[in-house]
Every structure is written in C-alpha cells, then in structure tokens.
Amino acid sequence: MKHNIKIVVNGDEYSLAVDPWRTLNEALREDLNLTGTKLGCGTGDCGACTVIVDGRAVSSCLTLAVSVDGKSVTTVEGLAPSGDELHPIQEAFIKTGAIQCGFCTSGMEIAALHLLSNNPSPTELEIRKGLSGHLCRCTGYNQIVEAISVAGEKMKKCCHEEERS
Amino acid sequence: MKEYSIIGKDVPRTDAEAKARGSALYTDDIRLPGMLHGRILRSPIAHGIIRSIDTSKASRLPGVKCVITSDDTPKIKYGNWRLFPETQDEYPLAVDKVRFIGDEVAAVAAIDRDTAEEALELIEVEYEELPGTFDVESSRAEGAPVIHDYCPSNVSVNRKIKYGDIEKGFSESDYIREDTFSFQAISHAYLEPCASLAQVDLDGRITLWTSTQTPYIVQCLLASTLGMRENDIRIIKPYVGGGFGGKMELRPWEFCAALMAKKTGRPVKFTLGREEEFLAGRRRHPMKIHSRVGFKKDGTLVAKDLRIQLDGGAYNAMGPTATFLCGNFGAMLYRYPNYRFLGEHVYTNKPPASAMRGFGAPQSLYASEVQMNIAAEELGIDPVDIRLKNAQVSGDQIPDVATISSCGFSESIRAVAEMSGWYEKRKSLKPGQGIGIGCYSFISGGVFNWFNTQYPFSAAEVRVFSDGTAHLLTMASDIGQGSDTVLKQILAEELGLRMEDIRMTSADTAMTPQGDLGTWGSRVTLMAGNAVIDAARKIKEQLFGAISARFNLNVIHHVECKNGRVQATARPDYGMSFGEAVAMVQKANRGEPLFARGSYTPRGKGLVTPAFGFGAQIAEVEVDRETGLVKVKNMWTAHDCGTVINPRSVEGQLAGSIQMGLGYALSEQMVMDGGRTVNVDFADYKMPTAMDMPPSEVVHVDTYEPEGPMGAKETGEGLASPTAPAISEAVYHATGFRCKDLPITPEKILKAI
Ligand code: FES
Ligand code: FES
C-alpha cells in the first residue's frame, strides 16, 4: 500500500504517494526529478546522496521517504538563490578547483552547508572530520577542504553585513 | 618562456558551475518517456558450463518486457584489441560457459527496477561446475583447468623486450639483486556507478547515452557485436563521474540496453549497483614481478632482467596493453644498458582486471623503486644520489621502443630532495619516523594502434562566427579530469579569444569528428590538444590572408590573433575584431561558413608514446609500533609535465593521485576468497578519506615538450605510481620492514618488527 506524504523540498511543498520501502533518494531523484542528489553506493558509506532534513545531514539512500513526512529537505538544487547567483559554498567549490568529476560534489556541498551552519569558523581538522563520511575519488579532498574554509569566511562576512544593515 | 594569456592561468573549469548547482546530467539522471529498467543476471560460480537457462517464469512476471540470454544475441565476440582478433575473447552474455563470479548470463528489462530485480530471481540456470583456477601459478600448472578453449596454456599474451647483452651485463656487475614482488587488485572506485541508456530512432538506429571514457570504441564494438554498421550507432557521453581506466571498453549492459531497446521499442536503462561494481567490476591487475638488477660498485646500473605475470582474470580486457606497458615502464626512469623483459598475461577464474590509472606502471615501478632503495642501502649510497647517477635524460633511447624527448627527471629529484629537507631528515628522524622516495615516468598517450582505428588518433573541428565566437567539436572525453576546459583554453589561446567566446560539443559520435580513441593513457591533452591547434591554425591562415589583403600588407608581415582581434603584429592598427575578420572571409567565400578540421596521429614516435612525463615524490611517515598503523605526515612532489596549462587542475590531479596511491600502499585491496570478491561495499573497501590525506607541497619543473600542445604533456596518471614506493621506503626507514607484497598493512608491519 502506498503512503501519502507531504514534504517541503527547498521551500516547495510536495504531496507524494510512495511505497513504504521507497527511499528519500528515489523520491527526490525519480518522483521529483531532483537529480542533483546522487547515488554512489546505496549503503550509507559514500556521502554522495547527502541532504539536509530539518537541520540534520542524512544519507538519502538510507532514509525512507515515509520517514520525512511533514519535514523539510534541502538538496543541492536549493543552494543557489537564482540562476544568476550562486551560494558562497558553490562559488568557493568552483574557484578552488574542488570539483573534478562532480559526482561527490552535491553531497560535499551539503556537508559543507551543514558543517558551516553549526560551526561558522571550523578549523582544518574540523572540516576534515566533517567530511569523513564523504568519499571523493578524484580530488584528494584538499581543494574541497580549502573550498569549505573559503566559503566559511565569505559566509561570515555576508552574514555580518546582513546583521549590520 | 612564451607569454600566454590563458595557458598556465587559473581558469576555472567550465563545467564546474553546472556540477556545483547539481544540474549537470550524468547518465542515470536522464529519463525518457516509456523507459524500462534493466538488470543483469550474473554467474554465481567461478567456472562452469551452462546446461540450460529457463527464462519463462521471469518473462511471465507482470511488468517484465524483455528477457534475453546469449541465444537472443548474434554471439559475436568483442575486445579492445581489434588489431589481433584472436584476443577478442568476450561475449556480451555468456555463451555455453561462465568464467568468473559475476559473469553476465542474462538480462531483464521491466517497467521498474524492483520488478526487474524480482524477475532475475525467476530465471533458472543449470550449471555444471568446473574446477577453477585463482592465481597465476595454478593457471600455468600442468593439467590446469582450461578457461578458454582457444588458449590451452591459459597464457593469452606474452610480450618480450630485449636489448643489450643481458648475460654480459650481469657478468660485469659487482652487485646483483633479485627480488619477487606481488600486488593486490584494487578497485577504480569511481563514484559514479556505470550506467547506460539506449533508445532506438525511427529508422532503427541506436542512440546510447553511457558513462564511458571511450565513445568511439563503444560505438565500433557495439556495432560489431550487434551485427550493425558503425554509423547506425550513436554514442553520447554525458557527464561522467570518474573512470580511471575502468570505463574504456564495451560493457555487457551497453549491449543489453541497445539490444533490448530494439526488441521492445522502448528506451532501456541499466544502472549498476555498487555491490555489482565491486563484485564483478574491472580492477587493477594483481601481478607477480620477478626482477633481477645488476649494478657496478659505484651504483651504476648495468642490467635488468624482469619477468612479470599479470593475473588477468577471465578475459583479456585491457590486459594485453598492461602487459606491453609493464615492460616499457620497467625500462624507464634509469638507463639500463642491458635489459630483458618477459611479460605474460594469464587467465584465471576471477573478475577481469583491466586498465587502471598507471596501466602497469604502479606495479612495475614499485618493483624498480624498491630495488633501487635496497641497492642504495647495500652499496652505501644515498637513495637520491643513486637515482641521480642513473636518471634518464633527454635524448636517451630505449632501443626499438622510444626516444625520450623532454625530460625533467633529474631536476625533479633534486627539487623534491631540497623541498623535503631530505639529506637532513634521512639522518635525524627519530625511530618510528621515516622518509622515503619514489619516482615515476609515464606516457602521454599510446602510439600502438591496438584498436586498429581507421581514423586519426584525435580530431577536432573548429567553427568560427562573425559574432566573435567559436565552436569546438571533438570526440575527446572529459570524464572529470577537466579536458573540456583544457581544450577550450588551448583554442582560446590560439585564436586570441576569451574562454566565454568558445562553446563546445564533445564526445557525441554523431556530431563530433571521427575519431578519437578516448580518455586513457594520459593521451587527451597532447593528442586532442594538438588536433585543436591544427584546426585553429587552418582557421588563422584564412583570417590572416583576409587581413593581409584588406590592409595590403607586405608579405613579410607577421599577423596574429590576440585579445579578440586579428592584426599585424608590428602594426596592430592594421587589423580588426575577430568577428569582423571572420565576416570578411565568409564574404569572400560567398557565404560559406568558416570552419576547419584538425587532427593528430603520432607518427615516427616509436612504439610507446610521443612524450614521457617524469617526477619524484618523497613521503614522510610515522609508524605506531604498538598498532602498526602508518600515518603519512607529509608528501613532497616535483614533476615534469611540460607546460602547465591549468595549474589548479594539475594540482587537483596530483592530490587525487596521492589519495589513490595512499590507498594502494596502505589500505585498499579486493579481498578474494577463491573467485569471490569478499569486500563489496565502501565500508569494507578502505579508501582514504579527508582525514587520511597528508599535507602536500608540489613544484612543477619547468620544461617544454616539443611534441605537445604549447609544450604540454601528461600529468596525473604517472603520479599514481610514486606514492606507494615512497611510503614503502619511508616505512622501511622507520621500522626496518621492507614490504614486497602490497598493501603495507599493520598486520604485516607488526609481524615483521
Ligand atoms: S549513496 Fe548514500 S551514502 Fe552512498
Ligand atoms: S570529484 Fe569525482 S568523486 Fe569527487
């Protein structure tokens, strides 16, 4: 029997009928066509499928769609404010060369968002720890770590300015 | 050095924004109306005869649209070594016999994945199990099970190289060293699992979107296995989530998607699961290397006798090339005046090994480098000094095989020794700490035409427009390494345009010029780069003629494309914007658009490659004597990749190589139980994470490769080799344990110390 669920994804509300075994990853990618979230392993080991659910970073491949009923989800598609602008995390990933094949990128960016929202000035070690559940086979991580610290600086500055104005 | 405006600059990758936004489409992201989902049934046994396959129950399952076995196929074999058809040993679906656990036996297409999965369980296959063989010794033993009838010895390829006088070399040696090394299989572990989507056009032709490094090879082999014409197949490579050598052949799911799309009239998609990737996927060759080297007392190399057996698994795949290359890499780095190599590619009942970043070099050079370190110690010479003494230099020849053109090897060794404080640290580190060196050389693309392509090795088409833009078309395949950006940079530089003036279509076999052999062997920058330059120069000739005529220039004037203009170098006012110049040529040709084709095929470049990259790396480690854990504390690299076209990309390639090299040295291995791969997920296959990466410093040694585009040559693949020997020597320096069978695990260290 299918279950009716309501989820808010990147600010938009959706009603879906899903099988009880359908994962959030399948619901996002196949039902909502939000294919920015990837599937690298399906076993919770690579981090490519990471999304934020009510402020927590989760592996969408291990999360059942029914369990996010009534909750709010942020995916990579929710990062950029518009087609002309990018989120500081995205800008930093592009600028520092943190993207090669790009398959780990959306999970990495979401991890960065989660990390920086909880810890706006992470040390290098904290960033590396924050990424330890995320695999990348191309970049050797160093440029990703750099991107996250660059983004952190930028985000502090704009938040600061927002506060002042 | 020549001043460039775009080459050598930190140009952001042009695909980065789409990837950062999550809008870049990979094969599995593409969905077509009416699309079916495919799954493959794999052999549960390592070796056996297929007595019968009953698909009737599966076919009757509601939602199942198509079930195929080899009986539904033309039963035509394929393999990348088209030049030698006898090496083409694989069927898309097993015919009569299975040869490894994971061998493809049947395929299902259904309305959704769950149904396809369920149907697999309903297919009944009766096997008669045969004894299997799981290592090279047993495969070569008398009376061993024969894996392919055509090859009773189980040795499918052998390669010999010989020059100088090996016996004389050893008789003149003061010191001879003989060692045996063995190597584990590791996984490419690209993050994007393989996926393919096929659709049939109205006229019966097939379009296949597929995660591949080699669209042209897939096009040709898919056509031949389906009994169709090359041009009836169109391959489109969407964004690819990494390959590292693991996606450079025709794969059974590409064939099944195409055939089932034809049979059902509906698009069919296959996406592999990670477990399948680990269980049955291609991998780096396990090898046995036996190496004997002779030196003079002063450390001068005199002779090397190298025997390598590659555990190829059940099919040849890219094993013949790896066999060939092992012998070439064995002769690289140092001057071996007398050299002999025998390489054998041996079948076993295991998942086939194939190309993987380094293509024989990581194994072959590990043996060379470890022996170099042993010899240095026993002869009382510093490891850096013994390398400098023997290092290859520009102009050196490997008889009948290659001539080394640009070579910054000695400079790399010196630079890395200096950066790391080598001489000081070698003496002063505390027990448990160590420092070690490893070096590499690698090819910039292959010369040997094993695919027997009838086209140039690389080709490019450049179209230019009166609005001041250009369109570059090439079959070269960006699989994440950044070649689209690099090729655009090369074109922008040649035409004096900006990056944003160039649009690009790549890796679509129906749109981009034939041919390109794809992405492997670090060939793209050099070969496709040269093709782009060739096309750009033809365009420039026409533009220059127009400027010359318009301003009535003396024929001795030099004309250039610069800053969006075409102008006389000495009189920039004799010129006009790029777009105006294009318009003028077009007018002169009565409306004909201005475009040009360029190509590159290496000729007269020996048997291996037009250009070699070189480099040296030093690792500093700390070994915990209680746990045996190795912590890599620092890495220093100096390398010679010719002109650096995109510094950020080169550094990214380097860091990625260190990640892979670290895994190869310390933690990664496909654990086998007979023919079964035991560790089939990322929890059990231990890849380095961000926490494991050491700080790293790099120096690009300044060289210019005359055969390369703007002086560039390979980078990033060769760097897969030095990390393991550097770490290995550092571990030895720290503990006295010398590892000759990778990986260097804590258990091995604890047992030894
Ligand atoms: S796909 Fe979810 S963790 Fe890998
Ligand atoms: S960029 Fe390829 S996996 Fe991270």
Short mmCIF file of N, CA and C in Angstrom, two decimals, chain B residues 495-619:
data_model
loop_
_atom_site.label_atom_id
_atom_site.label_comp_id
_atom_site.label_asym_id
_atom_site.label_seq_id
_atom_site.Cartn_x
_atom_site.Cartn_y
_atom_site.Cartn_z
N LEU B 495 43.34 31.32 -30.79
CA LEU B 495 42.53 32.27 -31.57
C LEU B 495 42.47 33.65 -30.94
N GLY B 496 43.14 33.82 -29.80
CA GLY B 496 43.13 35.13 -29.14
C GLY B 496 41.76 35.50 -28.62
N LEU B 497 40.97 34.49 -28.27
CA LEU B 497 39.62 34.75 -27.76
C LEU B 497 39.59 34.53 -26.25
N ARG B 498 38.44 34.81 -25.64
CA ARG B 498 38.27 34.53 -24.21
C ARG B 498 37.58 33.19 -24.04
N MET B 499 37.68 32.61 -22.84
CA MET B 499 37.03 31.33 -22.59
C MET B 499 35.54 31.40 -22.91
N GLU B 500 34.91 32.52 -22.54
CA GLU B 500 33.47 32.60 -22.73
C GLU B 500 33.07 32.78 -24.20
N ASP B 501 34.06 32.97 -25.07
CA ASP B 501 33.74 33.05 -26.50
C ASP B 501 33.67 31.67 -27.15
N ILE B 502 34.05 30.65 -26.40
CA ILE B 502 34.12 29.31 -27.01
C ILE B 502 32.98 28.45 -26.51
N ARG B 503 32.23 27.88 -27.40
CA ARG B 503 31.30 26.83 -26.97
C ARG B 503 31.82 25.52 -27.47
N MET B 504 31.34 24.45 -26.86
CA MET B 504 31.97 23.18 -27.16
C MET B 504 30.94 22.06 -27.21
N THR B 505 31.10 21.18 -28.17
CA THR B 505 30.36 19.93 -28.20
C THR B 505 31.39 18.84 -28.16
N SER B 506 31.26 17.95 -27.18
CA SER B 506 32.28 16.90 -27.14
C SER B 506 31.64 15.54 -26.96
N ALA B 507 32.39 14.54 -27.42
CA ALA B 507 32.06 13.15 -27.14
C ALA B 507 30.65 12.75 -27.52
N ASP B 508 30.23 13.12 -28.70
CA ASP B 508 28.98 12.63 -29.28
C ASP B 508 29.37 12.13 -30.67
N THR B 509 29.30 10.83 -30.86
CA THR B 509 29.90 10.27 -32.08
C THR B 509 29.16 10.67 -33.36
N ALA B 510 27.92 11.17 -33.21
CA ALA B 510 27.22 11.59 -34.42
C ALA B 510 27.52 13.05 -34.77
N MET B 511 28.04 13.79 -33.83
CA MET B 511 28.23 15.23 -34.05
C MET B 511 29.69 15.63 -34.14
N THR B 512 30.56 14.89 -33.47
CA THR B 512 31.94 15.33 -33.36
C THR B 512 32.79 14.52 -34.33
N PRO B 513 33.88 15.12 -34.81
CA PRO B 513 34.61 14.48 -35.91
C PRO B 513 35.26 13.15 -35.52
N GLN B 514 35.18 12.20 -36.43
CA GLN B 514 35.88 10.92 -36.27
C GLN B 514 37.36 11.20 -36.41
N GLY B 515 38.13 10.66 -35.56
CA GLY B 515 37.72 9.84 -34.43
C GLY B 515 38.48 10.35 -33.24
N ASP B 516 38.33 9.64 -32.19
CA ASP B 516 39.20 9.87 -31.04
C ASP B 516 39.18 8.59 -30.26
N LEU B 517 40.33 8.15 -29.83
CA LEU B 517 40.38 6.87 -29.14
C LEU B 517 39.96 6.96 -27.69
N GLY B 518 39.67 8.17 -27.21
CA GLY B 518 39.11 8.28 -25.88
C GLY B 518 40.10 8.72 -24.83
N THR B 519 39.66 8.56 -23.60
CA THR B 519 40.45 9.04 -22.47
C THR B 519 41.10 7.87 -21.76
N TRP B 520 42.38 7.71 -21.97
CA TRP B 520 43.18 6.70 -21.28
C TRP B 520 44.63 7.01 -21.60
N GLY B 521 45.52 6.47 -20.80
CA GLY B 521 46.95 6.62 -21.11
C GLY B 521 47.39 8.07 -21.16
N SER B 522 46.66 8.95 -20.49
CA SER B 522 47.04 10.37 -20.45
C SER B 522 47.26 10.94 -21.83
N ARG B 523 46.33 10.62 -22.74
CA ARG B 523 46.54 10.98 -24.13
C ARG B 523 45.83 12.27 -24.54
N VAL B 524 44.85 12.73 -23.76
CA VAL B 524 43.93 13.73 -24.28
C VAL B 524 44.59 15.09 -24.50
N THR B 525 45.29 15.58 -23.47
CA THR B 525 45.87 16.92 -23.62
C THR B 525 46.80 16.96 -24.82
N LEU B 526 47.68 15.97 -24.91
CA LEU B 526 48.64 16.02 -26.01
C LEU B 526 47.96 15.78 -27.37
N MET B 527 47.18 14.71 -27.46
CA MET B 527 46.67 14.35 -28.79
C MET B 527 45.51 15.23 -29.23
N ALA B 528 44.47 15.33 -28.39
CA ALA B 528 43.35 16.19 -28.77
C ALA B 528 43.80 17.65 -28.80
N GLY B 529 44.70 18.01 -27.89
CA GLY B 529 45.23 19.38 -27.88
C GLY B 529 45.91 19.72 -29.20
N ASN B 530 46.69 18.79 -29.71
CA ASN B 530 47.35 19.02 -31.00
C ASN B 530 46.34 19.11 -32.14
N ALA B 531 45.29 18.31 -32.06
CA ALA B 531 44.26 18.36 -33.11
C ALA B 531 43.56 19.72 -33.10
N VAL B 532 43.31 20.24 -31.90
CA VAL B 532 42.67 21.55 -31.79
C VAL B 532 43.57 22.62 -32.40
N ILE B 533 44.85 22.55 -32.07
CA ILE B 533 45.78 23.55 -32.61
C ILE B 533 45.85 23.45 -34.14
N ASP B 534 45.85 22.23 -34.64
CA ASP B 534 45.90 22.03 -36.09
C ASP B 534 44.69 22.71 -36.75
N ALA B 535 43.51 22.50 -36.17
CA ALA B 535 42.31 23.12 -36.75
C ALA B 535 42.38 24.64 -36.62
N ALA B 536 42.80 25.10 -35.45
CA ALA B 536 42.84 26.55 -35.21
C ALA B 536 43.80 27.23 -36.19
N ARG B 537 44.91 26.58 -36.48
CA ARG B 537 45.89 27.21 -37.39
C ARG B 537 45.35 27.32 -38.81
N LYS B 538 44.53 26.34 -39.20
CA LYS B 538 43.94 26.44 -40.54
C LYS B 538 42.97 27.62 -40.61
N ILE B 539 42.23 27.82 -39.54
CA ILE B 539 41.33 28.98 -39.49
C ILE B 539 42.16 30.27 -39.57
N LYS B 540 43.23 30.29 -38.79
CA LYS B 540 44.04 31.51 -38.73
C LYS B 540 44.63 31.85 -40.09
N GLU B 541 45.06 30.84 -40.81
CA GLU B 541 45.61 31.09 -42.14
C GLU B 541 44.64 31.90 -42.98
N GLN B 542 43.38 31.51 -42.91
CA GLN B 542 42.37 32.21 -43.73
C GLN B 542 42.14 33.63 -43.22
N LEU B 543 42.09 33.76 -41.90
CA LEU B 543 41.88 35.10 -41.33
C LEU B 543 43.07 36.00 -41.68
N PHE B 544 44.27 35.42 -41.59
CA PHE B 544 45.47 36.22 -41.87
C PHE B 544 45.49 36.68 -43.32
N GLY B 545 45.06 35.79 -44.20
CA GLY B 545 45.02 36.15 -45.62
C GLY B 545 44.08 37.34 -45.84
N ALA B 546 42.95 37.29 -45.15
CA ALA B 546 41.97 38.35 -45.32
C ALA B 546 42.52 39.69 -44.83
N ILE B 547 43.18 39.65 -43.66
CA ILE B 547 43.76 40.88 -43.09
C ILE B 547 44.84 41.42 -44.04
N SER B 548 45.63 40.51 -44.51
CA SER B 548 46.72 40.85 -45.39
C SER B 548 46.20 41.56 -46.65
N ALA B 549 45.13 41.01 -47.20
CA ALA B 549 44.57 41.60 -48.41
C ALA B 549 43.92 42.96 -48.11
N ARG B 550 43.17 42.99 -47.03
CA ARG B 550 42.43 44.19 -46.67
C ARG B 550 43.36 45.38 -46.45
N PHE B 551 44.51 45.13 -45.79
CA PHE B 551 45.43 46.24 -45.48
C PHE B 551 46.63 46.27 -46.41
N ASN B 552 46.56 45.44 -47.42
CA ASN B 552 47.63 45.43 -48.41
C ASN B 552 48.99 45.26 -47.74
N LEU B 553 49.08 44.27 -46.84
CA LEU B 553 50.30 44.08 -46.05
C LEU B 553 51.40 43.48 -46.91
N ASN B 554 52.59 43.96 -46.68
CA ASN B 554 53.77 43.32 -47.26
C ASN B 554 53.77 41.87 -46.83
N VAL B 555 54.16 40.95 -47.72
CA VAL B 555 54.06 39.53 -47.38
C VAL B 555 54.92 39.14 -46.19
N ILE B 556 55.87 39.93 -45.82
CA ILE B 556 56.71 39.55 -44.68
C ILE B 556 56.07 39.88 -43.34
N HIS B 557 54.91 40.53 -43.36
CA HIS B 557 54.27 40.87 -42.08
C HIS B 557 53.84 39.63 -41.32
N HIS B 558 54.06 39.67 -40.01
CA HIS B 558 53.53 38.63 -39.13
C HIS B 558 52.15 39.08 -38.69
N VAL B 559 51.18 38.19 -38.82
CA VAL B 559 49.81 38.54 -38.40
C VAL B 559 49.45 37.65 -37.22
N GLU B 560 48.64 38.19 -36.31
CA GLU B 560 48.32 37.40 -35.11
C GLU B 560 46.86 37.54 -34.71
N CYS B 561 46.41 36.55 -33.91
CA CYS B 561 45.11 36.63 -33.26
C CYS B 561 45.38 36.94 -31.81
N LYS B 562 44.89 38.07 -31.35
CA LYS B 562 45.22 38.48 -29.99
C LYS B 562 44.12 39.37 -29.43
N ASN B 563 43.78 39.14 -28.18
CA ASN B 563 42.79 39.97 -27.49
C ASN B 563 41.52 40.22 -28.32
N GLY B 564 41.04 39.21 -28.98
CA GLY B 564 39.80 39.34 -29.73
C GLY B 564 39.97 40.06 -31.06
N ARG B 565 41.24 40.25 -31.47
CA ARG B 565 41.50 40.92 -32.75
C ARG B 565 42.38 40.07 -33.65
N VAL B 566 42.30 40.36 -34.94
CA VAL B 566 43.24 39.78 -35.88
C VAL B 566 44.01 40.96 -36.44
N GLN B 567 45.33 40.96 -36.31
CA GLN B 567 46.08 42.19 -36.62
C GLN B 567 47.53 41.88 -37.01
N ALA B 568 48.14 42.85 -37.70
CA ALA B 568 49.56 42.73 -37.99
C ALA B 568 50.30 42.99 -36.69
N THR B 569 51.23 42.09 -36.36
CA THR B 569 51.90 42.21 -35.06
C THR B 569 52.62 43.55 -34.93
N ALA B 570 53.29 43.99 -35.99
CA ALA B 570 54.06 45.22 -35.91
C ALA B 570 53.16 46.46 -36.03
N ARG B 571 52.00 46.30 -36.61
CA ARG B 571 51.09 47.44 -36.81
C ARG B 571 49.69 47.03 -36.37
N PRO B 572 49.45 46.97 -35.06
CA PRO B 572 48.13 46.49 -34.60
C PRO B 572 46.97 47.29 -35.17
N ASP B 573 47.24 48.51 -35.64
CA ASP B 573 46.13 49.26 -36.25
C ASP B 573 45.73 48.66 -37.60
N TYR B 574 46.62 47.88 -38.22
CA TYR B 574 46.23 47.11 -39.40
C TYR B 574 45.56 45.84 -38.91
N GLY B 575 44.31 45.93 -38.59
CA GLY B 575 43.62 44.76 -38.07
C GLY B 575 42.17 45.08 -37.79
N MET B 576 41.47 44.10 -37.30
CA MET B 576 40.05 44.30 -36.97
C MET B 576 39.64 43.25 -35.95
N SER B 577 38.41 43.35 -35.49
CA SER B 577 37.97 42.38 -34.48
C SER B 577 37.90 41.00 -35.13
N PHE B 578 38.00 39.97 -34.28
CA PHE B 578 37.95 38.59 -34.75
C PHE B 578 36.69 38.36 -35.58
N GLY B 579 35.54 38.84 -35.05
CA GLY B 579 34.26 38.63 -35.74
C GLY B 579 34.25 39.30 -37.12
N GLU B 580 34.80 40.51 -37.20
CA GLU B 580 34.83 41.20 -38.50
C GLU B 580 35.71 40.45 -39.49
N ALA B 581 36.81 39.92 -38.99
CA ALA B 581 37.70 39.17 -39.87
C ALA B 581 37.00 37.92 -40.40
N VAL B 582 36.27 37.24 -39.49
CA VAL B 582 35.52 36.05 -39.92
C VAL B 582 34.51 36.45 -41.00
N ALA B 583 33.79 37.57 -40.76
CA ALA B 583 32.78 38.02 -41.71
C ALA B 583 33.39 38.28 -43.08
N MET B 584 34.62 38.81 -43.04
CA MET B 584 35.27 39.12 -44.31
C MET B 584 35.60 37.86 -45.11
N VAL B 585 36.14 36.87 -44.40
CA VAL B 585 36.45 35.60 -45.08
C VAL B 585 35.18 34.99 -45.63
N GLN B 586 34.14 35.07 -44.83
CA GLN B 586 32.87 34.47 -45.24
C GLN B 586 32.32 35.17 -46.49
N LYS B 587 32.43 36.49 -46.52
CA LYS B 587 32.01 37.24 -47.71
C LYS B 587 32.81 36.81 -48.93
N ALA B 588 34.14 36.72 -48.71
CA ALA B 588 34.99 36.36 -49.83
C ALA B 588 34.63 34.98 -50.37
N ASN B 589 34.11 34.13 -49.48
CA ASN B 589 33.69 32.80 -49.91
C ASN B 589 32.20 32.72 -50.20
N ARG B 590 31.60 33.88 -50.46
CA ARG B 590 30.20 33.97 -50.86
C ARG B 590 29.26 33.25 -49.91
N GLY B 591 29.49 33.51 -48.60
CA GLY B 591 28.57 32.99 -47.59
C GLY B 591 28.98 31.69 -46.94
N GLU B 592 29.94 31.01 -47.54
CA GLU B 592 30.37 29.73 -46.95
C GLU B 592 30.86 29.94 -45.52
N PRO B 593 30.34 29.16 -44.58
CA PRO B 593 30.82 29.32 -43.20
C PRO B 593 32.30 28.97 -43.09
N LEU B 594 32.96 29.56 -42.11
CA LEU B 594 34.39 29.31 -41.93
C LEU B 594 34.60 28.25 -40.85
N PHE B 595 35.11 27.14 -41.25
CA PHE B 595 35.41 26.08 -40.27
C PHE B 595 36.62 25.30 -40.76
N ALA B 596 37.22 24.55 -39.86
CA ALA B 596 38.38 23.75 -40.25
C ALA B 596 38.46 22.49 -39.41
N ARG B 597 39.02 21.47 -40.01
CA ARG B 597 39.25 20.20 -39.30
C ARG B 597 40.72 20.09 -38.98
N GLY B 598 41.02 19.56 -37.82
CA GLY B 598 42.41 19.31 -37.46
C GLY B 598 42.52 17.90 -36.91
N SER B 599 43.71 17.35 -36.95
CA SER B 599 43.86 16.00 -36.42
C SER B 599 45.26 15.79 -35.89
N TYR B 600 45.43 14.73 -35.17
CA TYR B 600 46.75 14.35 -34.69
C TYR B 600 46.85 12.83 -34.66
N THR B 601 47.88 12.32 -35.25
CA THR B 601 48.23 10.90 -35.12
C THR B 601 49.73 10.86 -34.92
N PRO B 602 50.20 10.21 -33.86
CA PRO B 602 51.65 10.18 -33.65
C PRO B 602 52.31 9.33 -34.73
N ARG B 603 53.30 9.87 -35.38
CA ARG B 603 54.00 9.10 -36.41
C ARG B 603 55.49 9.19 -36.18
N GLY B 604 56.19 8.09 -36.38
CA GLY B 604 57.63 8.09 -36.18
C GLY B 604 58.00 8.33 -34.73
N LYS B 605 57.15 7.89 -33.83
CA LYS B 605 57.39 8.14 -32.41
C LYS B 605 57.63 6.84 -31.66
N GLY B 606 58.19 5.86 -32.33
CA GLY B 606 58.48 4.60 -31.65
C GLY B 606 57.22 3.78 -31.43
N LEU B 607 57.24 2.96 -30.38
CA LEU B 607 56.14 2.02 -30.16
C LEU B 607 55.27 2.39 -28.96
N VAL B 608 55.71 3.38 -28.20
CA VAL B 608 55.01 3.59 -26.94
C VAL B 608 54.26 4.91 -26.90
N THR B 609 54.97 6.01 -26.98
CA THR B 609 54.32 7.30 -26.75
C THR B 609 55.15 8.41 -27.38
N PRO B 610 54.49 9.50 -27.72
CA PRO B 610 55.24 10.64 -28.25
C PRO B 610 56.02 11.40 -27.18
N ALA B 611 55.63 11.28 -25.89
CA ALA B 611 56.31 12.08 -24.86
C ALA B 611 56.11 11.46 -23.49
N PHE B 612 57.15 11.54 -22.68
CA PHE B 612 57.06 11.00 -21.32
C PHE B 612 57.04 12.12 -20.28
N GLY B 613 56.19 11.96 -19.27
CA GLY B 613 56.27 12.82 -18.09
C GLY B 613 57.15 12.14 -17.06
N PHE B 614 57.68 12.93 -16.15
CA PHE B 614 58.56 12.39 -15.11
C PHE B 614 58.26 13.07 -13.78
N GLY B 615 58.70 12.44 -12.70
CA GLY B 615 58.57 13.12 -11.42
C GLY B 615 59.11 12.30 -10.28
N ALA B 616 59.23 12.95 -9.15
CA ALA B 616 59.73 12.29 -7.95
C ALA B 616 58.91 12.76 -6.76
N GLN B 617 58.76 11.86 -5.81
CA GLN B 617 57.92 12.17 -4.66
C GLN B 617 58.61 11.66 -3.39
N ILE B 618 58.47 12.42 -2.33
CA ILE B 618 59.03 11.99 -1.05
C ILE B 618 57.92 11.97 -0.01
N ALA B 619 57.88 10.89 0.76
CA ALA B 619 56.87 10.75 1.81
C ALA B 619 57.56 10.70 3.16
#
